[in-house]
C-alpha positions in Angstrom: -66.0 -7.1 43.0 -66.2 -3.4 41.8 -68.5 -2.6 38.9 -66.5 -2.4 35.7 -68.0 1.0 34.8 -66.3 3.7 36.8 -68.5 6.1 38.7 -68.4 9.5 37.0 -67.7 11.4 40.2 -65.0 8.9 41.2 -63.3 9.5 37.9 -63.4 13.2 38.3 -61.9 12.8 41.8 -59.1 10.7 40.5 -58.5 13.2 37.7 -58.1 16.0 40.2 -55.8 13.9 42.3 -53.5 13.0 39.4 -53.6 16.5 37.9 -53.6 18.9 40.9 -54.4 22.0 38.7 -56.2 25.1 39.9 -59.5 25.6 38.1 -61.5 28.8 38.7 -64.7 27.2 37.6 -66.0 23.6 37.2 -67.2 24.7 33.8 -63.6 24.6 32.5 -63.3 20.9 33.1 -64.8 19.9 29.7 -61.6 21.2 28.0 -60.3 17.7 28.9 -61.9 14.8 27.1 -62.6 11.9 29.4 -63.0 8.6 27.7 -65.0 6.1 29.7 -64.4 2.7 28.4 -66.9 0.0 29.4 -65.5 -2.8 31.4 -62.2 -1.0 31.9 -61.0 0.8 35.0 -58.7 3.1 33.0 -59.2 6.3 31.0 -57.2 8.4 28.6 -56.7 12.2 28.7 -55.6 14.2 25.7 -55.3 17.9 24.7 -56.7 19.2 21.5 -54.1 19.5 18.7 -52.4 22.9 18.6 -52.4 24.9 15.4 -48.8 26.0 16.0 -46.2 23.8 14.3 -42.4 23.6 14.2 -40.8 25.0 11.1 -39.5 22.6 8.4 -36.0 21.3 9.3 -33.4 21.3 6.4 -30.6 18.8 6.6 -27.1 20.5 6.6 -25.1 20.5 3.4 -21.4 19.5 4.2 -18.8 22.0 3.1 -16.2 19.2 3.1 -17.4 15.7 2.4 -16.3 12.9 4.7 -13.4 11.2 2.9 -13.7 7.4 2.3 -11.0 5.0 3.0 -9.3 3.7 -0.1 -6.6 1.0 0.0 -4.0 0.1 -2.7 -5.2 -3.4 -3.5 -2.7 -5.7 -5.2 -5.6 -7.5 -6.8 -6.4 -4.4 -8.9 -3.1 -2.5 -8.6 -5.2 0.6 -7.9 -6.6 2.3 -4.8 -10.1 0.9 -4.2 -12.6 1.8 -1.5 -12.4 -0.4 1.5 -15.8 -2.1 2.2 -15.8 -4.8 4.9 -18.1 -7.6 4.3 -19.8 -7.5 7.7 -20.4 -4.0 9.1 -17.1 -2.8 10.8 -15.9 -6.3 11.5 -12.7 -6.9 9.5 -11.1 -10.3 9.0 -7.3 -9.8 8.5 -4.7 -12.5 7.9 -1.0 -11.6 7.8 1.8 -14.0 6.7 4.1 -14.6 9.6 7.8 -15.5 9.7 9.6 -18.8 9.0 11.5 -19.1 12.3 15.0 -20.5 11.7 17.3 -17.5 12.4 17.4 -14.1 14.0 14.8 -11.6 12.8 16.2 -8.8 10.7 15.4 -5.4 9.3 13.3 -7.0 6.5 11.1 -8.4 9.2 11.0 -5.0 10.9 9.9 -3.3 7.7 7.1 -5.8 7.1 5.7 -6.3 10.6 6.2 -2.7 11.9 4.4 -1.5 8.8 1.6 -4.0 9.1 1.3 -2.9 12.8 1.0 0.8 11.8 -1.8 -0.1 9.3 -3.5 -2.2 11.9 -3.4 0.6 14.4 -4.8 3.0 11.9 -7.7 0.6 11.1 -8.5 0.0 14.8 -7.5 3.1 16.7 -8.3 5.7 14.1 -11.0 4.4 11.8 -12.6 2.2 14.5 -12.8 -1.1 12.6 -13.3 -4.2 14.7 -10.2 -6.1 13.3 -9.6 -9.8 13.9 -5.8 -10.0 13.2 -4.5 -13.5 12.5 -0.9 -14.3 11.9 0.9 -17.6 11.4 4.2 -19.0 12.4 5.9 -21.4 9.9 7.6 -23.8 12.3 8.1 -26.6 9.7 9.8 -25.8 6.4 12.7 -26.8 4.2 14.8 -24.0 5.7 14.0 -25.0 9.3 14.7 -28.6 8.7 18.0 -27.9 6.9 19.2 -25.4 9.4 18.3 -27.7 12.4 20.0 -30.6 10.8 23.1 -28.7 9.8 23.4 -27.1 13.3 23.2 -30.6 14.8 25.8 -32.1 12.4 28.3 -29.2 12.9 27.9 -29.3 16.7 28.4 -33.0 16.7 31.5 -32.8 14.5 32.9 -30.0 16.7 32.3 -32.0 19.9 33.9 -35.1 18.4 37.0 -33.3 17.4 39.6 -33.2 20.2 42.8 -32.2 18.3 44.2 -30.6 15.2 45.7 -33.2 12.8 46.2 -34.0 9.2 42.8 -35.7 9.0 40.9 -32.7 10.1 42.8 -30.4 7.7 42.2 -32.9 4.9 38.5 -32.9 5.6 38.2 -29.1 5.6 40.3 -28.9 2.5 38.1 -31.4 0.7 35.0 -29.4 1.7 36.7 -26.2 0.4 37.6 -27.9 -2.9 34.1 -29.2 -3.3 32.6 -25.7 -2.6 34.8 -24.1 -5.2 33.7 -26.5 -7.9 30.0 -26.6 -7.0 29.2 -23.1 -5.6 31.9 -20.5 -6.5 32.2 -21.8 -10.1 28.6 -20.8 -10.9 29.7 -17.1 -11.2 32.9 -17.7 -13.2 33.6 -18.0 -16.9 34.4 -21.5 -18.2 38.2 -21.0 -18.3 38.2 -19.6 -14.8 36.2 -22.4 -13.1 37.8 -25.0 -10.9 37.3 -28.5 -12.4 37.4 -32.0 -11.0 40.6 -32.7 -12.9 42.5 -29.8 -11.3 45.3 -30.7 -9.0 45.4 -29.1 -5.6 48.2 -26.7 -6.9 46.1 -25.8 -10.0 43.1 -25.2 -7.7 45.1 -22.8 -5.5 46.4 -20.9 -8.6 42.9 -20.5 -10.0 41.5 -19.3 -6.7 44.5 -16.9 -6.2 43.6 -15.4 -9.7 40.0 -15.0 -8.6 41.1 -13.3 -5.4 43.3 -10.9 -7.4 40.5 -10.0 -9.8 38.1 -9.3 -6.9 40.5 -6.8 -5.5 41.6 -5.1 -8.8 38.8 -5.4 -11.4 35.4 -4.0 -10.4 33.8 -4.7 -13.8 34.9 -8.4 -13.7 33.3 -8.7 -10.2 30.1 -7.1 -11.4 29.8 -9.6 -14.2 30.3 -12.4 -11.7 27.5 -11.0 -9.6 25.2 -10.9 -12.7 25.8 -14.6 -13.3 25.3 -15.4 -9.6 24.2 -12.9 -6.9 25.8 -15.1 -4.2 29.3 -14.5 -5.6 30.5 -12.1 -2.9 29.1 -14.3 -0.2 30.6 -17.5 -1.7 34.0 -15.8 -2.3 34.1 -14.5 1.3 33.4 -18.0 2.7 36.1 -19.5 0.4 38.6 -16.9 1.3 38.0 -17.3 5.1 38.3 -21.1 4.9 41.5 -20.9 2.9 43.1 -18.5 5.4 41.9 -20.8 8.3 43.5 -23.8 6.5 46.8 -22.0 6.1 46.8 -21.0 9.8 46.0 -24.6 10.8 48.9 -26.0 8.7 51.3 -23.5 10.3 50.0 -24.5 13.8 50.4 -28.2 13.0 54.0 -27.7 11.8 54.8 -25.7 15.0 53.5 -28.7 17.0 50.3 -26.9 18.2 47.6 -29.6 17.9 45.3 -28.4 20.7 41.5 -28.7 20.6 41.4 -24.9 20.7 43.3 -24.8 17.3 41.0 -27.5 15.9 37.9 -25.7 16.9 39.3 -22.4 15.5 39.6 -24.1 12.1 36.1 -25.5 12.3 34.6 -22.2 13.3 36.3 -20.2 10.6 35.3 -22.7 7.9 31.8 -23.6 9.1 30.0 -22.0 6.2 31.6 -24.4 3.8 32.2 -27.3 6.2 28.6 -27.6 7.2 27.5 -28.1 3.6 30.0 -30.9 3.2 28.9 -32.6 6.4 25.2 -32.2 5.4 25.8 -33.8 2.1 27.5 -36.8 3.7 25.4 -37.4 6.8 22.0 -35.8 6.4 20.2 -39.1 6.1 21.5 -40.1 9.6 19.5 -37.2 11.3 16.0 -38.4 12.1 15.2 -36.7 15.3 12.1 -34.5 14.7 12.7 -32.6 18.0 15.7 -30.8 16.3 13.4 -28.9 14.0 10.8 -28.2 16.8 13.4 -26.9 19.2 15.0 -24.6 16.6 11.7 -23.2 15.6 10.6 -22.7 19.2 13.8 -20.9 20.0 13.6 -18.5 17.1 9.9 -17.9 17.5 10.5 -16.7 21.0 13.3 -14.4 19.8 11.1 -13.1 17.0 8.3 -12.0 19.4 10.8 -10.5 21.8 12.1 -8.3 18.9 8.6 -7.4 17.8 7.7 -6.2 21.3 10.9 -4.2 21.4 9.7 -2.6 18.2 6.2 -2.0 19.8 4.5 -4.3 17.4 1.2 -5.6 18.9 0.7 -9.4 19.3 -1.8 -10.9 16.8 -5.3 -11.6 18.1 -4.9 -15.2 16.9 -1.6 -16.9 16.4 -1.4 -20.2 14.4 1.5 -22.7 13.9 1.8 -25.1 11.1 2.6 -28.1 13.2 -0.6 -27.6 15.2 -2.8 -27.8 12.1 -1.4 -31.0 10.5 -4.8 -32.9 10.7 -6.7 -29.9 9.2 -4.0 -29.6 6.5 -4.5 -33.3 5.5 -8.3 -32.9 5.4 -8.0 -29.7 3.4 -5.7 -31.3 0.8 -8.0 -34.3 0.5 -11.0 -32.1 -0.3 -9.0 -30.3 -3.0 -8.2 -33.7 -4.5 -11.9 -34.7 -4.3 -12.9 -31.4 -6.0 -10.7 -32.3 -8.9 -7.9 -29.7 -8.5 -5.1 -31.8 -7.1 -3.5 -35.2 -7.7 -1.2 -37.7 -6.0 2.1 -38.7 -7.5 4.9 -40.7 -5.9 3.5 -40.1 -2.3 3.2 -36.4 -2.9 0.2 -34.3 -3.8 0.3 -31.5 -6.4 -2.1 -28.7 -7.2 -3.3 -28.9 -10.8 -2.9 -25.3 -12.0 -4.1 -25.9 -15.5 -7.4 -27.7 -14.4 -8.0 -24.9 -11.9 -7.3 -22.1 -14.4 -9.6 -23.7 -17.0 -12.5 -24.1 -14.6 -15.3 -21.5 -14.7 -15.0 -18.7 -12.1 -11.4 -19.6 -11.3 -8.2 -17.8 -12.3 -4.7 -18.9 -11.4 -2.1 -16.2 -10.4 -4.5 -13.3 -9.8 -1.7 -11.1 -8.4 1.0 -11.7 -11.0 -0.5 -13.6 -14.0 2.6 -12.7 -16.0 4.8 -14.6 -13.6 3.2 -18.0 -14.4 5.8 -18.4 -17.2 8.6 -18.4 -14.6 7.2 -21.6 -13.2 6.5 -23.1 -16.6 10.1 -22.6 -17.3 10.9 -24.8 -14.4 11.7 -22.1 -11.9 9.7 -23.0 -8.8 9.4 -25.0 -5.6 11.0 -28.4 -6.1 11.4 -27.9 -9.8 14.5 -30.1 -10.0 13.5 -32.9 -7.7 9.9 -33.2 -8.7 9.7 -32.3 -12.4 9.2 -35.9 -13.4 6.4 -36.5 -10.9 4.3 -33.4 -11.8 1.9 -33.1 -14.7 3.1 -29.5 -15.3 6.2 -27.6 -14.2 3.8 -24.9 -12.8 2.1 -27.4 -10.5 3.2 -27.0 -6.9 3.3 -29.4 -3.9 0.5 -29.5 -1.4 2.0 -32.5 0.4 5.6 -33.7 0.1 6.6 -37.3 0.5 9.1 -37.8 3.3 12.8 -37.9 2.7 15.5 -39.2 4.9 16.4 -36.8 7.7 13.1 -35.0 7.6 10.2 -34.9 10.1 7.0 -36.5 8.7 3.4 -37.2 9.5 1.2 -40.1 8.3 -1.4 -39.2 5.6 -3.6 -41.0 3.0 -0.7 -40.6 0.6 2.0 -41.9 2.9 4.4 -40.3 5.3 5.2 -36.7 4.5 4.8 -33.1 5.4 2.9 -30.0 4.2 4.0 -28.0 1.2 5.0 -24.4 1.6 1.8 -22.7 0.5 -0.9 -24.9 1.9 -0.3 -23.9 5.5 -1.6 -20.3 5.2 -4.7 -21.5 3.3 -5.6 -24.0 5.9 -4.9 -21.9 9.0 -6.6 -18.8 7.6 -9.6 -20.8 6.5 -9.8 -22.5 9.9 -10.0 -19.2 11.8 -11.6 -16.8 9.3 -13.7 -19.1 7.0 -14.2 -19.1 3.3 -13.6 -15.3 2.8 -11.5 -12.6 4.4 -11.4 -8.9 4.1 -7.6 -8.3 4.1 -4.6 -10.5 3.5 -1.1 -8.9 3.9 2.5 -9.7 3.6 5.8 -8.7 1.9 5.8 -8.0 -1.8 8.3 -10.8 -2.4 5.6 -13.3 -1.4 3.0 -12.1 -4.0 4.1 -14.8 -6.4 4.2 -17.7 -6.0 3.1 -17.9 -2.4 0.1 -15.6 -2.2 -1.1 -16.6 -5.7 -0.9 -20.3 -4.8 -2.6 -19.6 -1.5 -5.6 -18.1 -3.2 -5.8 -20.8 -5.9 -5.8 -23.7 -3.4 -8.2 -21.9 -1.0 -10.7 -21.1 -3.8 -10.3 -24.7 -5.0 -11.2 -26.0 -1.5 -14.1 -23.6 -0.8 -15.2 -23.7 -4.5 -15.6 -19.9 -4.4 -14.4 -17.3 -6.9 -12.9 -14.9 -4.3 -11.1 -15.9 -1.1 -9.4 -12.5 -0.4 -11.1 -9.2 -1.0 -8.1 -6.9 -0.5 -4.4 -7.9 -0.8 -1.9 -5.4 0.6 1.8 -5.9 0.2 4.6 -4.0 1.9 7.5 -2.7 -0.2 11.1 -4.0 -0.2 13.7 -2.8 2.2 17.1 -1.6 1.0 20.0 -0.8 3.3 22.1 2.1 2.0 20.7 1.4 -1.5 21.3 -2.4 -1.4 18.4 -4.9 -1.1 18.6 -7.1 2.0 18.7 -10.8 1.6 19.1 -13.4 4.3 20.2 -16.0 1.8 23.0 -13.7 0.7 23.9 -13.0 4.4 23.3 -9.3 3.6 21.1 -8.3 6.5 21.1 -6.4 9.7 19.4 -8.1 12.7 16.8 -6.2 14.7 19.0 -6.6 17.8 21.9 -4.8 16.0 19.7 -2.0 14.7 18.2 -1.4 18.1 21.7 -0.8 19.5 21.9 2.2 17.1 18.4 3.6 17.0 15.3 3.5 19.2 12.1 1.7 18.2 10.5 5.1 17.8 13.1 6.2 15.4 12.8 3.0 13.3 9.0 3.4 13.2 9.4 7.1 12.2 11.7 6.0 9.4 9.0 3.7 8.0 6.2 6.3 8.6 8.0 8.9 6.5 7.7 6.7 3.5 4.7 5.0 1.8 4.0 1.5 3.2 3.9 -0.1 -0.2 6.9 1.6 -1.7 10.6 0.6 -1.5 12.2 1.9 1.6 15.9 2.8 1.6 17.0 2.7 5.2 20.1 4.8 5.4 22.2 6.7 7.9 21.3 9.9 6.2 17.6 9.2 6.6 18.0 8.5 10.4 20.3 11.4 11.1 18.4 13.8 8.8 14.7 13.7 8.5 14.0 11.2 11.3 16.2 13.0 13.9 14.9 16.4 12.9 11.3 15.4 13.2 11.8 13.7 16.5 13.6 16.8 17.9 11.0 19.1 16.6 8.2 17.1 18.3 10.2 16.7 21.5 10.9 20.4 21.8 7.2 21.2 21.0 5.9 18.9 23.7 8.4 20.1 26.2 7.5 23.8 25.7 3.7 23.2 25.7 3.9 21.0 28.9 6.0 23.7 30.6 3.4 26.4 29.6 0.5 24.3 30.8 2.2 23.4 34.1 3.1 27.0 34.7 -0.4 28.1 33.9 -1.9 25.6 36.4 0.6 26.3 39.1 0.0 30.0 39.0 -3.7 29.6 39.8 -4.5 32.6 37.7 -8.2 33.6 37.8 -10.1 35.5 35.2 -8.7 39.0 34.4 -12.1 40.0 32.8 -10.9 39.4 29.3 -11.5 36.2 27.2 -8.1 36.2 25.3 -9.8 34.6 22.3 -9.0 37.0 19.5 -8.3 36.6 15.7 -5.0 34.8 16.3 -6.7 32.2 18.6 -9.6 31.8 16.1 -7.1 31.2 13.3 -5.2 28.6 15.3 -8.3 26.7 16.3 -9.4 26.8 12.6 -6.0 25.5 11.7 -6.4 22.5 14.1 -9.8 21.6 12.5 -8.3 22.0 9.0 -5.3 19.7 10.0 -7.7 17.1 11.5 -9.6 17.0 8.2 -6.3 16.9 6.1 -5.0 14.2 8.4 -8.1 12.0 7.8 -7.8 12.7 4.0 -4.2 11.5 4.0 -5.0 8.3 5.9 -8.0 7.6 3.7 -5.7 7.9 0.7 -4.4 4.3 1.2 -2.7 5.1 4.6 -0.5 7.9 3.3 1.5 8.3 6.5 4.2 10.7 5.0 1.4 13.2 4.2 -0.2 12.7 7.6 3.1 13.4 9.3 3.5 16.6 7.2 0.1 17.7 8.5 1.2 17.2 12.1 4.5 19.0 11.4 2.6 21.9 9.9 0.3 22.2 12.9 3.4 22.2 15.2 5.0 24.9 13.2 1.9 27.1 13.3 1.4 26.6 17.0 5.1 27.4 17.7 4.7 30.6 15.7 1.6 31.6 17.7 3.4 30.9 21.1 6.4 33.0 20.0 4.2 35.9 18.8 1.8 36.0 21.8 4.5 35.6 24.5 3.0 36.0 28.0 -0.5 36.6 26.4 -0.7 33.1 25.0 -4.0 31.3 25.3 -2.7 28.1 26.9 -5.9 26.1 26.4 -5.8 26.6 22.6 -2.2 25.5 22.5 -2.9 22.6 24.9 -5.7 21.2 22.6 -3.4 21.2 19.6 -0.7 19.4 21.5 -3.0 16.8 22.9 -4.4 16.0 19.5 -1.0 15.8 17.9 0.2 13.5 20.7 -2.9 11.3 20.3 -2.2 10.8 16.6 1.5 10.0 17.2 0.5 7.4 19.9 -2.0 6.0 17.4 0.9 5.3 15.0 2.6 3.3 17.9 5.3 5.9 18.5 4.9 5.8 22.2 2.6 4.7 25.1 0.8 6.7 27.7 -2.5 8.1 28.7 -4.7 9.3 25.9 -4.9 12.8 27.4 -1.1 13.1 27.8 0.6 16.1 26.1 3.3 14.0 24.4 3.6 11.0 22.1 4.2 8.8 25.1 7.0 7.0 26.7 9.8 5.4 24.7 10.2 2.5 27.0 8.0 -0.6 27.3 4.7 0.0 29.0 4.5 -3.2 31.1 2.4 -1.8 33.9 3.2 -2.2 37.6 2.9 0.3 40.4 5.1 3.3 40.6 7.9 3.2 43.2 7.5 6.7 44.7 10.8 6.5 46.7 12.7 5.5 43.6 11.1 8.2 41.5 11.1 11.1 44.0 14.3 10.5 46.1 16.8 11.9 43.5 14.7 15.2 43.4 14.3 15.3 47.2 18.0 14.8 47.8 18.8 17.6 45.4 16.3 19.9 47.0 17.6 19.0 50.5 21.2 19.7 49.5 20.3 23.1 48.0 18.3 24.0 51.2 21.3 23.0 53.4 23.6 25.2 51.4 21.3 28.2 51.5 20.9 27.9 55.3 24.6 27.6 55.8 25.3 30.7 53.9 22.5 32.6 55.5 23.5 31.7 59.0 27.1 32.5 58.3 26.2 36.0 57.1 29.5 36.4 55.3 30.3 39.4 53.2 29.8 37.3 50.0 26.7 35.4 51.2 24.4 37.0 48.6 26.8 36.3 45.8 27.4 32.7 47.1 23.6 32.0 47.3 23.1 33.2 43.7 26.0 30.9 42.7 24.3 28.0 44.5 21.1 28.8 42.6 23.0 28.6 39.3 24.5 25.3 40.3 21.1 23.9 41.1 19.9 25.0 37.7 22.9 24.1 35.6 24.1 20.9 37.4 21.8 19.1 39.7 18.4 19.5 38.0 19.7 19.0 34.5 21.0 15.6 35.4 17.4 14.8 36.6 15.8 15.9 33.4 14.6 19.3 34.7 15.3 22.6 32.9 14.7 26.0 34.5 14.5 28.8 31.9 14.8 32.2 33.6 12.1 34.7 32.5 11.7 38.4 32.7 9.2 38.3 35.5 11.7 36.5 37.7 9.8 33.2 37.6 11.5 30.2 36.0 9.7 28.2 33.3 10.0 24.5 34.3 10.6 22.0 31.5 10.9 18.3 31.6 13.1 16.6 29.0 15.5 13.6 28.7 18.7 14.4 30.8 20.9 13.6 27.8 19.2 16.3 25.7 19.5 18.9 28.5 23.1 18.0 29.2 23.8 18.3 25.5 22.1 21.7 25.3 23.9 22.9 28.4 27.3 21.8 27.1 26.7 23.4 23.8 25.7 26.6 25.5 28.8 26.4 27.7 31.0 25.7 24.6 29.6 28.8 22.9 30.2 30.9 26.0 33.7 29.6 26.4 34.4 30.3 22.7 33.2 33.9 23.2 35.3 34.2 26.3 38.3 32.8 24.6 37.8 35.2 21.7 37.5 38.1 24.1 40.7 37.0 25.9 42.5 36.5 22.7 41.6 40.0 21.6 42.6 41.4 25.0 46.0 39.6 24.8 46.5 40.8 21.2 45.8 44.4 22.4 48.3 43.9 25.3 51.0 42.7 22.9 50.3 45.5 20.5 50.7 48.0 23.4 54.0 46.4 24.5 55.2 46.5 20.9 54.3 50.2 20.8 56.1 50.9 24.1 59.2 49.0 23.0 59.2 51.1 19.8 58.6 54.3 21.7 61.7 53.8 23.9 63.8 55.4 21.1 64.3 59.1 21.5 63.0 60.8 18.2 66.1 63.1 18.2 68.3 60.0 17.8 66.1 58.0 15.3 68.0 59.2 12.2 71.5 58.9 13.7 73.7 55.8 13.9 73.2 53.1 15.0 69.5 53.6 14.2 70.5 54.2 10.6 73.5 53.1 8.6 76.7 55.0 9.4 77.2 57.9 7.0 73.6 58.0 5.7 73.3 61.8 6.6 75.9 64.5 6.9 74.3 67.0 9.3 71.2 67.5 11.6 69.2 70.3 13.1 68.6 70.7 16.8 65.6 68.3 16.7 67.6 65.5 15.0 66.2 66.0 11.5 68.8 65.5 8.8 69.9 68.6 6.9 72.3 67.1 4.4 73.1 63.7 3.0 76.4 61.9 3.2 77.9 63.9 0.4 76.9 67.2 2.0 74.1 67.8 -0.4 71.0 69.5 1.2 68.0 67.3 1.8 65.1 68.1 -0.5 62.0 69.8 1.0 59.8 66.7 0.2 62.2 64.3 1.8 62.6 66.6 4.8 58.9 66.8 5.2 58.6 63.0 5.2 61.4 62.7 7.8 59.6 65.2 10.0 56.4 63.3 9.8 58.2 60.1 10.9 59.9 62.0 13.7 56.5 63.4 15.0 55.0 59.9 15.0 58.0 58.5 16.9 57.7 61.5 19.3 54.2 60.5 20.2 55.3 56.9 20.9 58.2 58.2 23.0 55.9 60.4 25.1 53.6 57.3 25.7 56.7 55.3 26.7 57.9 58.0 29.1 54.4 58.3 30.7 54.4 54.5 31.2 57.8 54.5 32.8 56.7 57.4 35.1 53.5 55.5 36.1 55.5 52.3 36.8 58.0 54.3 38.9 55.2 55.9 40.9 53.6 52.5 41.5 56.8 51.2 43.0 
C-alpha cells in the first residue's frame, strides 16, 4: 500500500502533467501554492486573488411596467388582479349545458366566449389550466321532455285514422290550453272560462286574434302580463287552423292516417301538454331520460367542435356522481345546514347565513327577496315542507313518472344546484380559482352552489373568481328557449362560418350584452375578416416571391427609418395587446391593436413598393396570425403567415394526387395549347398565345384559388386566396370593364345618331330653306339670288336685323349642306 504522504517530486511531476505549461525557470513554480494534505492523495491549486474587479451592475429600470392580469370578478363587481392559489396552476370549473334539446346561439355565446378566455389564459398568459365542465343529464326539463316525447310518439303511432274522437281530443286540449295558459296574459273580461260554451270560446279567441293583428299596444300589455303570450297565441292559432282543416277533411270523407298525423303534428305543442297531464304517471322507464340526454349531449359536442370550442380537460355527468351527491348532502345535514322533510332534503339558508364566516347569496344578495316571496325552485309544490321559502332542494323525493335513486331519505333524485357543487369538489377540491357560466345563472344557481359547498367544506370561500358571460340578444331581442325564441347553432352555421361567429363575440366585451345582428355580421365582422384576409394574401405573396427569386445581398441593408418605425410599431402593438388582455380580457381593444398594425404595415408596403423589407413585413404578419390563432380563429402551424385554416384540423396525411392534380392538369392543358400554336406558326400565333395566357390567369387558375397580378417588371405576383373571393373580384372587375365599354359604345352610338341627324338636316339646300314647303305658303314675298327673303307677304321690306338673322341661319344650313354633299360624294366613290 502506498504511503499516504505524496512524494514531493511525484507531486511536481503530476502537476506538470496536468498543467502542461512552459516555464522558463523552476524558480517560477512557487507562484502556485501546493497544499499537501496528510493522509490524502489529492492536492488543491489556486491562483492569488486579482486586484481587478468587475464594475457594479445596476438593474435596468423598465420604461413600461409589465401589466398585471385583472379580471372582472362577479364576487366584487370590479376588476381584481388574478392571483392563482398555486403557482401558475389554475383550477377552473364551467357550468355545462342541460342536454334536452338542440344547442342554440345562447350556448354559442357562453361556450365560445369561455373558450376564448381559456385560450387566452393557456396559450397567451401560459397558465396551467385544469378546465372542468359538467353535463346535466338528469333534470326536470330532461325528464319532462323525454316523457312528453314518449307520450306524443305513442299517441301518434296508436292513431290510425282521422275521426270524431281524435278531433274531440285535440279540441279538448286546445280548450284547456286557452283557459290555463293563454288566459294568463289577458284581462279578466277577455279570458276564456270553464263556463264558456264552445261557441263563446271561439268568439273570444277570434277577438284575441283580431287584437293581435290590429292593436300593438294591446299586444304589448299582454306581453307585460305574460312574456309567453306570443308563443302561446301562435300555438293556439296553429292548433285551431289544424282542427278546422281536419273537420273539412272528415266531412269530405278523407279519414286517412296521413290526415290524422297532420292534425297531431300541427297541434303537438298543445296536445303534448294535455297528454302529459293525463298519462305522465304511467311513464316509469328511466332509459327514456338517459337516451334523450345522451343524444343531445352528442349533438352539443358536435356543435361545439364545429365552433372550434376545445373539449374540457375533465367532463362530469350528474348521473355518474349520484353516490358522491348523496354523501355530500348527508355531510351538509350533519354540519347543521340542511334538513329532511317529506323524503326531500332542503338547504337551510337562514342557519347558513347566520353562521360565522358564512354569507348566503354572495353574488346577488339583493335577489334573496325574490325567493322569500316564493319565486324559486319548487315554490308551489314544496312551500309547505320547507322551513323558509328561500330554502332550496338538495334532494327531491321521487314522483310518479320520474327516474329515482335510493338514499337515506328514500327514493329520489338530486336537486338542481347540488350537482355542480359535488362534481367540482370531487375533481378540484375545497377551493377553485375560477368558476364561470352565463349571467342568468348567477342567482340562484351559482349563489346556491357556493352556499352548499362552503357548508360542506366548512370554509369561507369556495370560489376565488366568478366570471359571468353576458346575455345574447338577436336583432335586439333576448333569446329564450322556453319562449321558443332561439336560433340553433346548426341554423346559424348555415349562414356564417365559425370564424365569423367567433369574431362577432371577440368584437364585444365577454361580460357585456351582445346584440347578434345581420348588420354586425355584414358590417364590422365581414370588413375585419376581409381586411385580414387581404393582408395575409399580400404578405404571403411577397414572401413567396422574395424566396423564389433567390435574391442575394445587393450590398445595402434596407433597414432605414421606415423599417425602424415599423419594427417599433410592432413592439408597441405587442405591449398594447398585452395591456388590453390584462384589462379583463378586453378583446375588442386587442383586435383594434391588430387592425392598427395591419394598417400601418399595408401603408409601409404601399410606400416602399419594390424596395420593401420583406422580413420586417413577414415578422408583423406572423405575430398577427399567431394572436388570431390564439383566439381560436383558425388552426395551423405556429409559424404560418395567416390565421389558419377555417375547416376542422383533424389531422391525417395529405393526398398529394388530390391536392396537386387540378393544378397539374391546368398546367398541362396550357402547355398543350402553347405547343400547338407554336408548331402551327400561324399569322396570329403570338396574339393567340397571349390570349391563352390571359385565359390561364383569368379562368383556370382563379378557380383553383390562384391569382396572378401582372407587375411592371413582367413578373407576376402569385397570390393564394379562396376561389370564391377571386371569382368575385374577377367578376366585379369584368363588370366594371363591361360597364365602361357599354358607356363607350353608347357614346359612340349617340355620336353616330347625332351625325345622321346632322346629315339628314343638311340634305336641304340653303337656297330653298325659306321657300315653301319649308316655310308656310305666303310667308315671304320676294328673295335674292341666294334665297334670302327681301320682302314679307305684304311686300314690305325685311328689316336689317331680321335679314341678318336669316342670313345667319342660311350660313349654318350651308355648312350642313356641304357636309351632306361630301358624305354623298364619299359614298358614291366607295361604290
